[in-house]
PDB file of C-alpha atoms in Angstrom:
ATOM      1  CA  MET A   1       4.361  10.669 -13.739  1.00  0.00           C
ATOM      2  CA  ARG A   2       5.906   7.735 -11.707  1.00  0.00           C
ATOM      3  CA  VAL A   3       4.573   4.293 -12.290  1.00  0.00           C
ATOM      4  CA  TYR A   4       4.216   1.408  -9.554  1.00  0.00           C
ATOM      5  CA  GLN A   5       3.455  -1.975  -9.695  1.00  0.00           C
ATOM      6  CA  GLU A   6       3.113  -4.241  -6.975  1.00  0.00           C
ATOM      7  CA  ARG A   7       2.502  -8.096  -7.782  1.00  0.00           C
ATOM      8  CA  ILE A   8       2.409 -11.122  -4.790  1.00  0.00           C
ATOM      9  CA  SER A   9       2.987 -14.952  -5.400  1.00  0.00           C
ATOM     10  CA  LYS A  10       0.838 -16.797  -6.786  1.00  0.00           C
ATOM     11  CA  ASN A  11       0.278 -18.934  -3.232  1.00  0.00           C
ATOM     12  CA  ALA A  12      -1.409 -15.522  -2.054  1.00  0.00           C
ATOM     13  CA  TYR A  13      -3.257 -14.483  -4.800  1.00  0.00           C
ATOM     14  CA  GLU A  14      -4.903 -18.289  -4.547  1.00  0.00           C
ATOM     15  CA  PHE A  15      -5.733 -18.052  -0.745  1.00  0.00           C
ATOM     16  CA  TRP A  16      -7.273 -14.543  -1.115  1.00  0.00           C
ATOM     17  CA  SER A  17      -9.088 -15.649  -3.941  1.00  0.00           C
ATOM     18  CA  LEU A  18     -10.517 -18.365  -1.673  1.00  0.00           C
ATOM     19  CA  VAL A  19     -11.221 -15.732   0.674  1.00  0.00           C
ATOM     20  CA  LYS A  20     -12.770 -13.761  -1.736  1.00  0.00           C
ATOM     21  CA  ASN A  21     -15.035 -16.285  -2.564  1.00  0.00           C
ATOM     22  CA  GLU A  22     -16.217 -17.759   0.873  1.00  0.00           C
ATOM     23  CA  TYR A  23     -17.085 -13.980   1.877  1.00  0.00           C
ATOM     24  CA  SER A  24     -19.174 -13.372  -1.427  1.00  0.00           C
ATOM     25  CA  ARG A  25     -21.478 -16.080  -1.504  1.00  0.00           C
ATOM     26  CA  THR A  26     -24.955 -15.967  -2.664  1.00  0.00           C
ATOM     27  CA  GLY A  27     -26.728 -18.273  -1.186  1.00  0.00           C
ATOM     28  CA  ASP A  28     -27.941 -20.112  -3.956  1.00  0.00           C
ATOM     29  CA  ILE A  29     -28.375 -23.880  -3.360  1.00  0.00           C
ATOM     30  CA  PHE A  30     -26.017 -25.077  -6.657  1.00  0.00           C
ATOM     31  CA  GLU A  31     -23.435 -23.222  -4.632  1.00  0.00           C
ATOM     32  CA  LYS A  32     -20.243 -25.542  -2.983  1.00  0.00           C
ATOM     33  CA  PRO A  33     -20.660 -25.490   0.754  1.00  0.00           C
ATOM     34  CA  PRO A  34     -18.424 -23.193   2.360  1.00  0.00           C
ATOM     35  CA  GLY A  35     -14.751 -24.418   3.650  1.00  0.00           C
ATOM     36  CA  VAL A  36     -12.241 -23.990   5.908  1.00  0.00           C
ATOM     37  CA  ILE A  37      -9.663 -21.990   4.173  1.00  0.00           C
ATOM     38  CA  ARG A  38      -5.906 -22.857   5.756  1.00  0.00           C
ATOM     39  CA  GLY A  39      -3.378 -20.412   5.115  1.00  0.00           C
ATOM     40  CA  ASN A  40       0.271 -20.502   6.580  1.00  0.00           C
ATOM     41  CA  ILE A  41      -0.763 -18.736   9.976  1.00  0.00           C
ATOM     42  CA  SER A  42      -1.268 -21.067  12.753  1.00  0.00           C
ATOM     43  CA  GLU A  43      -1.436 -20.633  16.605  1.00  0.00           C
ATOM     44  CA  ILE A  44       1.395 -21.063  18.835  1.00  0.00           C
ATOM     45  CA  ASN A  45      -0.970 -22.828  21.225  1.00  0.00           C
ATOM     46  CA  ASP A  46      -4.034 -24.990  20.709  1.00  0.00           C
ATOM     47  CA  SER A  47      -7.717 -23.213  21.306  1.00  0.00           C
ATOM     48  CA  ASP A  48     -10.806 -23.325  19.653  1.00  0.00           C
ATOM     49  CA  ILE A  49     -10.412 -20.500  17.228  1.00  0.00           C
ATOM     50  CA  SER A  50      -8.626 -20.857  14.032  1.00  0.00           C
ATOM     51  CA  ALA A  51      -6.305 -18.085  12.296  1.00  0.00           C
ATOM     52  CA  VAL A  52      -6.835 -17.356   8.874  1.00  0.00           C
ATOM     53  CA  GLY A  53      -4.811 -15.438   6.739  1.00  0.00           C
ATOM     54  CA  ILE A  54      -1.175 -15.691   4.980  1.00  0.00           C
ATOM     55  CA  PHE A  55       1.790 -14.557   5.520  1.00  0.00           C
ATOM     56  CA  SER A  56       3.849 -13.083   2.150  1.00  0.00           C
ATOM     57  CA  VAL A  57       5.257 -10.309   0.573  1.00  0.00           C
ATOM     58  CA  ILE A  58       4.890  -7.771  -1.920  1.00  0.00           C
ATOM     59  CA  GLY A  59       6.821  -6.961  -4.315  1.00  0.00           C
ATOM     60  CA  VAL A  60       6.583  -3.602  -5.339  1.00  0.00           C
ATOM     61  CA  ASP A  61       8.424  -1.619  -8.460  1.00  0.00           C
ATOM     62  CA  SER A  62       8.064   1.706 -10.031  1.00  0.00           C
ATOM     63  CA  PHE A  63       9.540   3.795 -13.140  1.00  0.00           C
ATOM     64  CA  LEU A  64       9.621   7.324 -14.235  1.00  0.00           C
ATOM     65  CA  TYR A  65       7.577   8.355 -16.910  1.00  0.00           C
ATOM     66  CA  LEU A  66       7.975  12.050 -18.530  1.00  0.00           C
ATOM     67  CA  ILE A  67       5.460  12.678 -20.900  1.00  0.00           C
ATOM     68  CA  LYS A  68       6.266  15.247 -23.333  1.00  0.00           C
ATOM     69  CA  PRO A  69       4.119  17.813 -25.643  1.00  0.00           C
ATOM     70  CA  LYS A  70       4.621  15.978 -28.292  1.00  0.00           C
ATOM     71  CA  ASP A  71       3.254  12.704 -27.052  1.00  0.00           C
ATOM     72  CA  VAL A  72      -0.366  14.910 -26.103  1.00  0.00           C
ATOM     73  CA  SER A  73      -0.720  16.412 -28.799  1.00  0.00           C
ATOM     74  CA  SER A  74       1.505  19.459 -28.239  1.00  0.00           C
ATOM     75  CA  PRO A  75      -1.032  21.411 -26.756  1.00  0.00           C
ATOM     76  CA  GLN A  76      -0.387  25.321 -26.751  1.00  0.00           C
ATOM     77  CA  PRO A  77       0.860  27.268 -23.965  1.00  0.00           C
ATOM     78  CA  GLN A  78      -1.443  29.712 -22.177  1.00  0.00           C
ATOM     79  CA  CYS A  79       1.198  31.964 -21.108  1.00  0.00           C
ATOM     80  CA  ARG A  80       2.632  33.506 -24.542  1.00  0.00           C
ATOM     81  CA  PRO A  81       4.124  37.175 -24.672  1.00  0.00           C
ATOM     82  CA  PHE A  82       1.490  37.997 -27.216  1.00  0.00           C
ATOM     83  CA  PRO A  83      -1.656  38.215 -26.501  1.00  0.00           C
ATOM     84  CA  GLN A  84      -0.715  39.008 -22.999  1.00  0.00           C
ATOM     85  CA  GLY A  85      -1.748  35.991 -20.708  1.00  0.00           C
ATOM     86  CA  PRO A  86      -3.533  35.633 -17.232  1.00  0.00           C
ATOM     87  CA  GLU A  87      -2.260  37.211 -14.339  1.00  0.00           C
ATOM     88  CA  SER A  88      -1.292  33.158 -13.719  1.00  0.00           C
ATOM     89  CA  CYS A  89       1.174  33.750 -16.204  1.00  0.00           C
ATOM     90  CA  SER A  90       3.442  35.666 -14.223  1.00  0.00           C
ATOM     91  CA  ASN A  91       2.683  34.409 -10.708  1.00  0.00           C
ATOM     92  CA  CYS A  92       2.505  30.163 -10.633  1.00  0.00           C
ATOM     93  CA  LEU A  93       1.366  30.444  -7.259  1.00  0.00           C
ATOM     94  CA  LEU A  94      -2.077  31.856  -7.955  1.00  0.00           C
ATOM     95  CA  LEU A  95      -3.091  28.436  -9.850  1.00  0.00           C
ATOM     96  CA  SER A  96      -4.970  25.780  -8.033  1.00  0.00           C
ATOM     97  CA  LYS A  97      -2.435  22.825  -6.291  1.00  0.00           C
ATOM     98  CA  SER A  98       0.651  25.029  -6.697  1.00  0.00           C
ATOM     99  CA  THR A  99       3.840  24.537  -5.013  1.00  0.00           C
ATOM    100  CA  LEU A 100       7.266  25.563  -4.928  1.00  0.00           C
ATOM    101  CA  VAL A 101       8.802  21.820  -3.975  1.00  0.00           C
ATOM    102  CA  GLN A 102      10.166  20.303  -7.188  1.00  0.00           C
ATOM    103  CA  PRO A 103       9.166  17.106  -8.340  1.00  0.00           C
ATOM    104  CA  GLU A 104      11.975  13.966  -7.483  1.00  0.00           C
ATOM    105  CA  CYS A 105      12.366  13.545 -11.219  1.00  0.00           C
ATOM    106  CA  PHE A 106      13.282  17.874 -11.845  1.00  0.00           C
ATOM    107  CA  LYS A 107      16.449  17.313  -9.874  1.00  0.00           C
TER     108      LYS A 107
END
């Protein structure tokens, strides 16, 4: 199993939190009045339409985690010499979603 972790900067998180709050308004009379959300994107030429957005970089990290039979209570395999297992034991391509392409971690 390959696990990916993605992360954004604190400024980007705060910006998108403000956007989420503005677009999930309920119309309650006690809500704060709508505000102008400013990001770090600006127009090159003056216009009546303002840009809403933020330019940021996302960091991505991953690691490979191999699950061993002992990690999942050592399940018994379907294919054993005795008694004879199902036909898929002699031809793995009969299993759904089977392929001849090896996962990256097996190479």
